[in-house]
Amino acid sequence: MKRKRIKLLVIVITLISLFSACSDTKHEDILANWKWDKEKTDAKPRYIWIDAAANFPRFADSKENIREDLTKAKGAGFTDIVVDVRPAEGDILFNSTLCDKVTKLDYWTDDGQYKYYERKATWDYLQAFIDIGHELGLKVNAAFNTFTGGCLNPYGLGAQGLVFRDASKRSWVTTLNLKSGLTNEMDLNSTDPSDEDYYGTKFLNPANDDVQNYIIGLLTDLCKYDIDGIFLDRCRYDNLLSDFSDVSKKKFLEYIGQTDINFPADILPAGQTVAPATAPKYFKDWLAFRAKTIYDFIDKVANKVHSINKNIRVGVYVGAWYSEYYMMGVNWASNTYDTQQDFPAWANADYHKYGYADKLDFMLLGCYAAADKVYGTTEWTMQGFCQRAKAKIGNACKFAGGPDVGNATGFTEGKATQAVTNSVDACINASDGYFVFDMVHVRKYDYWNALKTGIEKYLNQ
């Protein structure tokens, strides 16, 4: 045991020396405050998400800023970072010949301006996080927006992404069942988020084989990096109105064994955004079909990633509000969970078959309740989200739940220190880990010590 302590001390001293040589920032103070001997051998992982756009002005051109904030994450007790390398606009922050690199991303300045930050550096963004994160002893996971291909940014900032550069990819973009009729999202041009038909992020159709092959190609290139895991974000449909393209119609007819139906009226009334009180004939079959589409894709991804590198974990990020997640075409429960029993209004007897938790190595669960809803047993409390997820996932895969400390009610003023600390206790003891979104908010509101206090309390239990 003493020999292990000595080795740890040598590592710490070495890291401190490296940090001191690189910068005037007192990285050593951060690491010195972390009680290395408190880490339990069976401790649950703690994840911090790093959104690409929100953090771009700080990290895009500065490895030193990356080092400073990852050092703070390590000092607070996090074990894992989740770095976003395919933002919602669909371009990438890693090397691949299949897609353009990100050169600029939209963000809000501290004084309320909405603008682009344009990257000047040419070094490999993902590789920098891998090098620094692994040097610090952090696991490095890549977050990957899946079924998105472009963004028409609000307030006239402009369009980005593959589907805006390449007109031939229009057929990849999802078709919505709007009140005005079937509409490709590329035809929705509003840049005002208050408009009913504002669709800034352009979703791709998950049922399109060309889309799936393209995404798997990008993931194949991502697996060439020394990453510890991949978490698929937006691996879903846009909403309940999506996707009603000819491709989806053809595949659905094959699924139900029919040659023609009154499409889409036999599935969903135009413009219907939630399960209707009186469901059309094929509504529940349609939901099962969409869940199967995502389930089959997850299976393909897991098999591809593990065939390249069996040590890369395959996971997803999903919202914890299971009672509403059918709208996204996703069943993130285990396939042993009987969805129909609890949600007969929208789940049929087949829906449970397409619960994809059994295909995953890990799951990140957004338990985005308000700051005054940390403890509880219901949905829209952080603890309740985790408890209910555990009942649905069982032992199919491990998951970590946690809050959004920047957007959820009560966190937006940065005065929720105790709620942040309590969120660790509420979530980590009701799940298999802890997850916080996002580093930009932790930094902005200086929640590092609040997180450290919560994590140390857990480690000292």
Short mmCIF file of C-alpha atoms in Angstrom, two decimals:
data_model
loop_
_atom_site.label_atom_id
_atom_site.label_comp_id
_atom_site.label_asym_id
_atom_site.label_seq_id
_atom_site.Cartn_x
_atom_site.Cartn_y
_atom_site.Cartn_z
CA MET A 1 0.00 0.00 0.00
CA LYS A 2 2.84 2.42 0.88
CA ARG A 3 4.54 1.64 -2.43
CA LYS A 4 1.33 2.56 -4.28
CA ARG A 5 1.09 5.83 -2.34
CA ILE A 6 4.68 6.68 -3.27
CA LYS A 7 3.95 6.02 -6.96
CA LEU A 8 0.92 8.28 -6.80
CA LEU A 9 2.97 11.00 -5.13
CA VAL A 10 5.60 10.77 -7.86
CA ILE A 11 2.88 11.11 -10.53
CA VAL A 12 1.41 14.15 -8.81
CA ILE A 13 4.80 15.84 -8.45
CA THR A 14 5.58 15.13 -12.10
CA LEU A 15 2.27 16.61 -13.24
CA ILE A 16 2.77 19.69 -11.08
CA SER A 17 6.20 20.23 -12.60
CA LEU A 18 4.78 19.98 -16.09
CA PHE A 19 1.97 22.42 -15.35
CA SER A 20 4.30 24.93 -13.70
CA ALA A 21 6.57 24.90 -16.72
CA CYS A 22 3.66 25.56 -19.09
CA SER A 23 1.76 28.36 -17.41
CA ASP A 24 1.40 30.83 -14.58
CA THR A 25 -1.95 29.20 -13.76
CA LYS A 26 -1.66 27.41 -10.44
CA HIS A 27 -2.67 23.96 -11.61
CA GLU A 28 -0.74 22.50 -8.69
CA ASP A 29 -3.09 24.17 -6.22
CA ILE A 30 -6.05 22.43 -7.85
CA LEU A 31 -4.46 18.99 -7.75
CA ALA A 32 -3.07 19.49 -4.24
CA ASN A 33 -6.59 20.06 -2.94
CA TRP A 34 -7.74 16.69 -4.27
CA LYS A 35 -7.51 13.94 -1.67
CA TRP A 36 -5.99 11.19 -3.80
CA ASP A 37 -6.23 8.62 -1.03
CA LYS A 38 -10.01 9.00 -0.83
CA GLU A 39 -10.70 7.31 -4.17
CA LYS A 40 -12.46 3.98 -3.59
CA THR A 41 -11.45 1.06 -5.74
CA ASP A 42 -15.12 0.39 -6.49
CA ALA A 43 -16.09 4.05 -6.91
CA LYS A 44 -18.65 4.93 -9.54
CA PRO A 45 -17.55 7.07 -12.51
CA ARG A 46 -18.21 10.81 -12.70
CA TYR A 47 -18.69 12.41 -16.13
CA ILE A 48 -18.53 16.05 -17.19
CA TRP A 49 -19.81 17.01 -20.65
CA ILE A 50 -17.95 19.52 -22.84
CA ASP A 51 -20.26 20.97 -25.48
CA ALA A 52 -18.41 21.97 -28.65
CA ALA A 53 -20.11 25.27 -29.47
CA ALA A 54 -20.45 26.69 -25.97
CA ASN A 55 -16.81 25.97 -25.11
CA PHE A 56 -15.37 26.75 -28.55
CA PRO A 57 -14.09 30.28 -27.78
CA ARG A 58 -12.11 28.91 -24.83
CA PHE A 59 -10.75 25.66 -26.25
CA ALA A 60 -10.59 25.95 -30.04
CA ASP A 61 -7.22 27.72 -30.07
CA SER A 62 -5.77 27.03 -26.62
CA LYS A 63 -4.36 23.77 -25.32
CA GLU A 64 -3.43 25.63 -22.15
CA ASN A 65 -7.10 26.44 -21.49
CA ILE A 66 -7.94 22.79 -22.10
CA ARG A 67 -5.29 21.77 -19.61
CA GLU A 68 -6.48 24.27 -17.02
CA ASP A 69 -10.10 23.14 -17.11
CA LEU A 70 -9.35 19.42 -17.29
CA THR A 71 -7.09 19.88 -14.28
CA LYS A 72 -10.02 21.48 -12.45
CA ALA A 73 -12.25 18.58 -13.47
CA LYS A 74 -9.71 16.10 -12.13
CA GLY A 75 -9.32 18.14 -8.96
CA ALA A 76 -13.07 18.17 -8.40
CA GLY A 77 -13.16 14.38 -8.57
CA PHE A 78 -14.37 13.65 -12.08
CA THR A 79 -13.12 10.46 -13.68
CA ASP A 80 -14.33 11.06 -17.24
CA ILE A 81 -14.72 13.86 -19.72
CA VAL A 82 -17.16 13.69 -22.63
CA VAL A 83 -15.89 15.97 -25.39
CA ASP A 84 -18.27 16.90 -28.20
CA VAL A 85 -16.54 16.22 -31.54
CA ARG A 86 -19.53 16.30 -33.89
CA PRO A 87 -21.65 19.32 -33.01
CA ALA A 88 -25.30 19.60 -34.04
CA GLU A 89 -24.39 21.23 -37.38
CA GLY A 90 -22.81 17.92 -38.36
CA ASP A 91 -19.21 18.79 -39.18
CA ILE A 92 -16.41 17.26 -37.13
CA LEU A 93 -13.53 18.00 -34.75
CA PHE A 94 -11.51 14.90 -35.58
CA ASN A 95 -9.85 13.54 -38.70
CA SER A 96 -11.94 11.95 -41.45
CA THR A 97 -12.03 12.29 -45.22
CA LEU A 98 -15.81 11.90 -45.17
CA CYS A 99 -16.70 15.28 -43.71
CA ASP A 100 -15.49 18.87 -43.40
CA LYS A 101 -13.74 20.03 -40.25
CA VAL A 102 -15.44 22.57 -38.02
CA THR A 103 -13.94 26.03 -38.53
CA LYS A 104 -16.48 28.15 -36.67
CA LEU A 105 -19.33 27.65 -34.22
CA ASP A 106 -22.10 29.85 -32.88
CA TYR A 107 -22.11 30.94 -29.25
CA TRP A 108 -23.43 33.57 -26.87
CA THR A 109 -20.94 36.06 -25.46
CA ASP A 110 -21.03 37.06 -21.80
CA ASP A 111 -22.57 40.40 -22.76
CA GLY A 112 -25.43 38.73 -24.65
CA GLN A 113 -24.21 38.83 -28.25
CA TYR A 114 -24.86 35.88 -30.54
CA LYS A 115 -22.02 35.35 -32.99
CA TYR A 116 -19.52 32.94 -34.50
CA TYR A 117 -16.16 32.06 -33.03
CA GLU A 118 -13.76 31.26 -35.86
CA ARG A 119 -10.97 28.81 -35.09
CA LYS A 120 -7.40 29.78 -36.02
CA ALA A 121 -5.48 26.74 -34.79
CA THR A 122 -4.91 23.68 -36.98
CA TRP A 123 -3.90 21.11 -34.36
CA ASP A 124 -6.17 18.11 -33.81
CA TYR A 125 -8.89 19.19 -31.39
CA LEU A 126 -9.85 15.72 -30.18
CA GLN A 127 -6.24 14.58 -29.90
CA ALA A 128 -5.46 17.50 -27.59
CA PHE A 129 -8.17 16.37 -25.17
CA ILE A 130 -6.93 12.78 -25.38
CA ASP A 131 -3.31 13.74 -24.69
CA ILE A 132 -4.06 16.08 -21.80
CA GLY A 133 -6.93 14.04 -20.35
CA HIS A 134 -4.98 10.79 -20.29
CA GLU A 135 -1.94 12.56 -18.87
CA LEU A 136 -4.13 13.68 -15.98
CA GLY A 137 -5.60 10.22 -15.47
CA LEU A 138 -9.01 11.08 -16.93
CA LYS A 139 -10.88 8.82 -19.30
CA VAL A 140 -11.70 10.58 -22.56
CA ASN A 141 -15.01 9.89 -24.28
CA ALA A 142 -16.18 11.36 -27.58
CA ALA A 143 -19.70 12.80 -27.85
CA PHE A 144 -21.15 12.49 -31.33
CA ASN A 145 -24.31 14.15 -32.65
CA THR A 146 -25.77 11.37 -34.75
CA PHE A 147 -28.80 12.13 -36.93
CA THR A 148 -28.10 15.81 -37.61
CA GLY A 149 -26.59 17.28 -40.75
CA GLY A 150 -26.77 21.05 -40.54
CA CYS A 151 -27.98 24.10 -38.66
CA LEU A 152 -29.82 27.17 -39.84
CA ASN A 153 -28.69 29.29 -36.94
CA PRO A 154 -31.23 31.71 -35.45
CA TYR A 155 -31.40 35.47 -35.75
CA GLY A 156 -29.92 35.47 -39.24
CA LEU A 157 -26.46 34.23 -38.25
CA GLY A 158 -26.35 31.85 -41.20
CA ALA A 159 -26.39 28.18 -42.24
CA GLN A 160 -23.75 25.53 -41.58
CA GLY A 161 -23.31 21.87 -42.36
CA LEU A 162 -23.30 19.21 -45.05
CA VAL A 163 -26.95 19.52 -46.06
CA PHE A 164 -26.48 23.21 -46.86
CA ARG A 165 -23.27 22.62 -48.85
CA ASP A 166 -24.48 19.62 -50.84
CA ALA A 167 -27.92 19.88 -52.46
CA SER A 168 -27.87 16.15 -53.24
CA LYS A 169 -28.24 15.43 -49.51
CA ARG A 170 -31.70 16.99 -49.36
CA SER A 171 -33.19 13.50 -49.53
CA TRP A 172 -31.33 12.65 -46.32
CA VAL A 173 -33.17 15.34 -44.37
CA THR A 174 -36.26 14.37 -42.44
CA THR A 175 -39.80 14.97 -43.70
CA LEU A 176 -42.29 16.34 -41.18
CA ASN A 177 -46.03 15.73 -40.96
CA LEU A 178 -47.00 19.36 -40.44
CA LYS A 179 -50.48 20.87 -40.42
CA SER A 180 -49.64 22.35 -43.82
CA GLY A 181 -48.66 18.95 -45.22
CA LEU A 182 -45.57 16.76 -45.59
CA THR A 183 -42.55 19.07 -45.51
CA ASN A 184 -38.83 18.52 -45.85
CA GLU A 185 -37.04 20.40 -43.06
CA MET A 186 -34.85 22.11 -45.67
CA ASP A 187 -37.95 24.03 -46.74
CA LEU A 188 -38.39 25.54 -43.28
CA ASN A 189 -36.32 28.72 -43.41
CA SER A 190 -37.36 30.68 -40.33
CA THR A 191 -34.53 31.86 -38.09
CA ASP A 192 -36.88 33.02 -35.32
CA PRO A 193 -37.04 30.44 -32.48
CA SER A 194 -40.46 31.73 -31.48
CA ASP A 195 -42.01 30.54 -34.78
CA GLU A 196 -44.07 27.36 -34.59
CA ASP A 197 -42.25 25.90 -37.58
CA TYR A 198 -38.74 26.94 -36.56
CA TYR A 199 -36.42 24.00 -37.19
CA GLY A 200 -32.89 25.33 -36.87
CA THR A 201 -31.17 21.97 -36.49
CA LYS A 202 -31.76 19.89 -39.60
CA PHE A 203 -32.28 16.26 -38.66
CA LEU A 204 -31.44 13.35 -40.93
CA ASN A 205 -33.82 10.43 -41.47
CA PRO A 206 -32.68 7.47 -39.31
CA ALA A 207 -34.46 5.03 -41.66
CA ASN A 208 -32.38 6.11 -44.65
CA ASP A 209 -29.68 3.50 -45.37
CA ASP A 210 -27.37 6.08 -46.97
CA VAL A 211 -27.56 8.19 -43.82
CA GLN A 212 -26.77 5.22 -41.60
CA ASN A 213 -23.81 4.18 -43.74
CA TYR A 214 -22.43 7.72 -43.70
CA ILE A 215 -22.69 7.98 -39.91
CA ILE A 216 -21.08 4.57 -39.39
CA GLY A 217 -18.26 5.65 -41.70
CA LEU A 218 -17.59 8.69 -39.51
CA LEU A 219 -17.70 6.53 -36.38
CA THR A 220 -15.24 4.13 -37.98
CA ASP A 221 -12.75 6.98 -38.39
CA LEU A 222 -13.44 8.15 -34.84
CA CYS A 223 -12.45 4.70 -33.56
CA LYS A 224 -8.91 5.25 -34.88
CA TYR A 225 -8.33 7.52 -31.88
CA ASP A 226 -7.26 6.32 -28.44
CA ILE A 227 -10.60 7.12 -26.87
CA ASP A 228 -12.24 5.32 -23.98
CA GLY A 229 -15.80 5.59 -25.18
CA ILE A 230 -18.30 7.03 -27.65
CA PHE A 231 -21.59 8.54 -26.57
CA LEU A 232 -24.18 9.03 -29.30
CA ASP A 233 -26.17 12.22 -28.87
CA ARG A 234 -29.33 12.95 -30.87
CA CYS A 235 -29.43 9.33 -31.96
CA ARG A 236 -33.14 9.76 -32.49
CA TYR A 237 -35.88 11.31 -34.55
CA ASP A 238 -36.45 15.04 -34.35
CA ASN A 239 -39.92 14.72 -32.79
CA LEU A 240 -43.24 12.93 -33.24
CA LEU A 241 -43.79 14.66 -36.60
CA SER A 242 -40.69 12.97 -38.06
CA ASP A 243 -40.04 11.08 -40.38
CA PHE A 244 -42.78 10.72 -43.02
CA SER A 245 -40.64 10.43 -46.13
CA ASP A 246 -41.20 7.92 -48.93
CA VAL A 247 -38.24 5.93 -47.58
CA SER A 248 -39.88 5.58 -44.17
CA LYS A 249 -43.28 4.80 -45.70
CA LYS A 250 -41.81 1.96 -47.76
CA LYS A 251 -39.99 0.44 -44.80
CA PHE A 252 -43.02 0.78 -42.53
CA LEU A 253 -45.27 -1.01 -45.02
CA GLU A 254 -42.77 -3.85 -45.11
CA TYR A 255 -42.71 -3.87 -41.30
CA ILE A 256 -46.49 -4.25 -40.96
CA GLY A 257 -46.83 -6.50 -44.01
CA GLN A 258 -49.08 -4.17 -46.00
CA THR A 259 -48.84 -2.88 -49.58
CA ASP A 260 -50.60 0.43 -48.97
CA ILE A 261 -52.36 2.43 -46.27
CA ASN A 262 -53.87 5.90 -45.98
CA PHE A 263 -50.54 7.59 -45.31
CA PRO A 264 -50.02 9.44 -43.05
CA ALA A 265 -53.61 9.73 -41.77
CA ASP A 266 -53.67 6.09 -40.62
CA ILE A 267 -50.64 6.85 -38.46
CA LEU A 268 -50.91 10.37 -37.08
CA PRO A 269 -53.09 13.42 -37.67
CA ALA A 270 -51.20 16.25 -39.37
CA GLY A 271 -49.41 18.48 -36.88
CA GLN A 272 -50.02 16.16 -33.91
CA THR A 273 -47.06 16.51 -31.55
CA VAL A 274 -48.17 14.17 -28.75
CA ALA A 275 -50.02 10.86 -28.63
CA PRO A 276 -53.61 11.55 -29.75
CA ALA A 277 -56.51 10.72 -27.45
CA THR A 278 -57.93 8.47 -30.16
CA ALA A 279 -55.06 6.79 -31.94
CA PRO A 280 -55.27 6.05 -35.68
CA LYS A 281 -55.10 2.43 -36.79
CA TYR A 282 -51.32 2.14 -37.16
CA PHE A 283 -50.12 4.73 -34.62
CA LYS A 284 -48.68 2.28 -32.11
CA ASP A 285 -47.17 0.12 -34.86
CA TRP A 286 -45.49 3.26 -36.20
CA LEU A 287 -43.94 4.02 -32.81
CA ALA A 288 -42.66 0.46 -32.55
CA PHE A 289 -41.25 0.72 -36.09
CA ARG A 290 -39.37 3.90 -35.23
CA ALA A 291 -38.02 2.38 -32.02
CA LYS A 292 -36.90 -0.68 -34.00
CA THR A 293 -35.13 1.56 -36.52
CA ILE A 294 -33.04 3.15 -33.75
CA TYR A 295 -32.55 -0.20 -32.00
CA ASP A 296 -31.20 -1.80 -35.18
CA PHE A 297 -28.88 1.16 -35.78
CA ILE A 298 -27.51 1.00 -32.23
CA ASP A 299 -26.80 -2.68 -32.80
CA LYS A 300 -24.87 -1.87 -35.99
CA VAL A 301 -22.84 0.81 -34.24
CA ALA A 302 -21.97 -1.38 -31.26
CA ASN A 303 -20.88 -4.23 -33.50
CA LYS A 304 -18.79 -1.94 -35.73
CA VAL A 305 -17.06 -0.12 -32.88
CA HIS A 306 -16.29 -3.29 -30.94
CA SER A 307 -15.01 -4.99 -34.08
CA ILE A 308 -12.45 -2.18 -34.44
CA ASN A 309 -11.58 -1.80 -30.77
CA LYS A 310 -13.34 -3.92 -28.15
CA ASN A 311 -12.10 -1.57 -25.41
CA ILE A 312 -14.08 1.42 -26.65
CA ARG A 313 -17.33 1.67 -24.73
CA VAL A 314 -20.46 2.36 -26.74
CA GLY A 315 -23.06 4.52 -25.06
CA VAL A 316 -25.74 7.12 -25.61
CA TYR A 317 -26.91 10.33 -24.05
CA VAL A 318 -30.70 10.48 -23.59
CA GLY A 319 -33.18 12.59 -21.68
CA ALA A 320 -34.47 10.89 -18.55
CA TRP A 321 -38.14 11.72 -19.27
CA TYR A 322 -39.06 8.24 -20.52
CA SER A 323 -42.79 8.94 -20.44
CA GLU A 324 -42.29 11.43 -23.29
CA TYR A 325 -39.33 9.92 -25.11
CA TYR A 326 -41.54 7.88 -27.43
CA MET A 327 -41.88 11.16 -29.34
CA MET A 328 -38.22 10.83 -30.31
CA GLY A 329 -38.54 7.25 -31.57
CA VAL A 330 -36.35 5.89 -28.81
CA ASN A 331 -36.81 3.13 -26.25
CA TRP A 332 -33.77 3.40 -23.98
CA ALA A 333 -35.03 0.81 -21.50
CA SER A 334 -34.04 -2.84 -21.37
CA ASN A 335 -36.04 -5.06 -23.71
CA THR A 336 -37.23 -6.94 -20.61
CA TYR A 337 -39.14 -3.87 -19.40
CA ASP A 338 -42.85 -4.13 -20.32
CA THR A 339 -43.51 -0.66 -21.71
CA GLN A 340 -47.10 -1.41 -22.68
CA GLN A 341 -48.07 -2.19 -19.11
CA ASP A 342 -47.12 1.30 -17.92
CA PHE A 343 -47.82 3.29 -21.09
CA PRO A 344 -50.73 1.66 -22.94
CA ALA A 345 -51.67 4.96 -24.63
CA TRP A 346 -48.72 4.70 -27.01
CA ALA A 347 -46.90 1.38 -26.58
CA ASN A 348 -48.05 -1.88 -28.15
CA ALA A 349 -46.98 -5.41 -27.25
CA ASP A 350 -43.94 -5.21 -29.53
CA TYR A 351 -42.55 -1.90 -28.29
CA HIS A 352 -40.53 -3.45 -25.47
CA LYS A 353 -38.60 -5.63 -27.93
CA TYR A 354 -36.73 -2.57 -29.13
CA GLY A 355 -35.38 -1.41 -25.81
CA TYR A 356 -31.72 -0.89 -26.65
CA ALA A 357 -30.09 -0.70 -23.20
CA ASP A 358 -28.97 -4.31 -23.60
CA LYS A 359 -26.86 -3.26 -26.61
CA LEU A 360 -24.90 -0.61 -24.70
CA ASP A 361 -21.91 -0.50 -22.40
CA PHE A 362 -23.02 2.67 -20.62
CA MET A 363 -25.66 5.39 -20.74
CA LEU A 364 -25.67 9.06 -19.74
CA LEU A 365 -29.05 10.20 -18.48
CA GLY A 366 -29.99 13.87 -18.48
CA CYS A 367 -31.90 14.35 -15.22
CA TYR A 368 -32.65 17.98 -15.98
CA ALA A 369 -34.94 18.90 -13.12
CA ALA A 370 -35.07 22.31 -11.49
CA ALA A 371 -32.62 23.29 -8.76
CA ASP A 372 -35.33 22.83 -6.09
CA LYS A 373 -36.20 19.35 -7.40
CA VAL A 374 -33.07 17.42 -6.48
CA TYR A 375 -34.65 14.80 -4.22
CA GLY A 376 -37.89 12.94 -4.86
CA THR A 377 -39.39 9.83 -6.40
CA THR A 378 -41.18 11.20 -9.45
CA GLU A 379 -40.12 12.26 -12.92
CA TRP A 380 -38.77 15.80 -12.96
CA THR A 381 -36.82 15.26 -9.78
CA MET A 382 -33.19 14.26 -10.25
CA GLN A 383 -33.32 11.38 -7.80
CA GLY A 384 -36.69 10.22 -9.13
CA PHE A 385 -35.42 10.27 -12.70
CA CYS A 386 -32.58 7.95 -11.70
CA GLN A 387 -34.73 5.63 -9.61
CA ARG A 388 -37.28 5.23 -12.38
CA ALA A 389 -34.56 4.68 -14.97
CA LYS A 390 -33.06 1.93 -12.84
CA ALA A 391 -36.41 0.15 -12.81
CA LYS A 392 -36.54 0.30 -16.62
CA ILE A 393 -32.89 -0.48 -17.39
CA GLY A 394 -32.28 -3.05 -14.67
CA ASN A 395 -28.92 -4.74 -15.17
CA ALA A 396 -28.90 -4.33 -18.96
CA CYS A 397 -26.25 -1.63 -18.81
CA LYS A 398 -24.86 0.85 -16.32
CA PHE A 399 -25.92 4.48 -16.42
CA ALA A 400 -25.00 7.80 -14.84
CA GLY A 401 -27.60 10.47 -14.16
CA GLY A 402 -27.17 14.13 -13.43
CA PRO A 403 -28.28 17.73 -13.88
CA ASP A 404 -27.99 20.56 -16.37
CA VAL A 405 -26.44 23.25 -14.17
CA GLY A 406 -26.84 26.06 -16.67
CA ASN A 407 -30.24 25.90 -18.32
CA ALA A 408 -32.61 24.17 -15.89
CA THR A 409 -34.77 26.38 -13.68
CA GLY A 410 -32.94 27.76 -10.66
CA PHE A 411 -29.44 27.24 -12.04
CA THR A 412 -29.41 30.11 -14.51
CA GLU A 413 -28.28 32.74 -12.02
CA GLY A 414 -25.39 30.69 -10.68
CA LYS A 415 -26.72 30.69 -7.13
CA ALA A 416 -27.46 26.99 -6.76
CA THR A 417 -24.31 25.81 -5.01
CA GLN A 418 -26.11 23.56 -2.53
CA ALA A 419 -28.32 22.07 -5.24
CA VAL A 420 -25.22 21.23 -7.28
CA THR A 421 -23.62 19.52 -4.29
CA ASN A 422 -26.82 17.65 -3.44
CA SER A 423 -27.26 16.54 -7.05
CA VAL A 424 -24.21 14.32 -6.70
CA ASP A 425 -25.70 12.54 -3.71
CA ALA A 426 -29.16 12.26 -5.27
CA CYS A 427 -27.96 10.88 -8.60
CA ILE A 428 -24.85 8.84 -7.87
CA ASN A 429 -26.55 6.81 -5.14
CA ALA A 430 -29.58 6.10 -7.34
CA SER A 431 -27.61 5.18 -10.47
CA ASP A 432 -24.22 3.81 -11.48
CA GLY A 433 -22.43 7.14 -11.66
CA TYR A 434 -22.80 10.89 -11.93
CA PHE A 435 -23.14 13.12 -14.97
CA VAL A 436 -23.14 16.91 -15.24
CA PHE A 437 -23.91 19.17 -18.19
CA ASP A 438 -22.02 21.32 -19.08
CA MET A 439 -18.45 22.44 -18.35
CA VAL A 440 -19.21 25.92 -19.68
CA HIS A 441 -21.78 26.41 -16.92
CA VAL A 442 -19.57 24.93 -14.21
CA ARG A 443 -16.87 27.37 -15.25
CA LYS A 444 -19.18 30.37 -15.65
CA TYR A 445 -20.82 29.95 -12.25
CA ASP A 446 -17.71 28.50 -10.56
CA TYR A 447 -19.41 25.33 -9.39
CA TRP A 448 -16.12 23.41 -9.12
CA ASN A 449 -16.01 23.44 -5.32
CA ALA A 450 -19.71 22.57 -5.09
CA LEU A 451 -19.10 19.51 -7.24
CA LYS A 452 -15.93 18.61 -5.35
CA THR A 453 -17.82 18.75 -2.04
CA GLY A 454 -20.53 16.44 -3.36
CA ILE A 455 -18.08 13.97 -4.86
CA GLU A 456 -15.91 13.86 -1.73
CA LYS A 457 -19.01 13.20 0.35
CA TYR A 458 -19.79 10.23 -1.88
CA LEU A 459 -16.23 8.91 -1.78
CA ASN A 460 -16.19 9.14 2.02
CA GLN A 461 -19.41 7.16 2.46
#
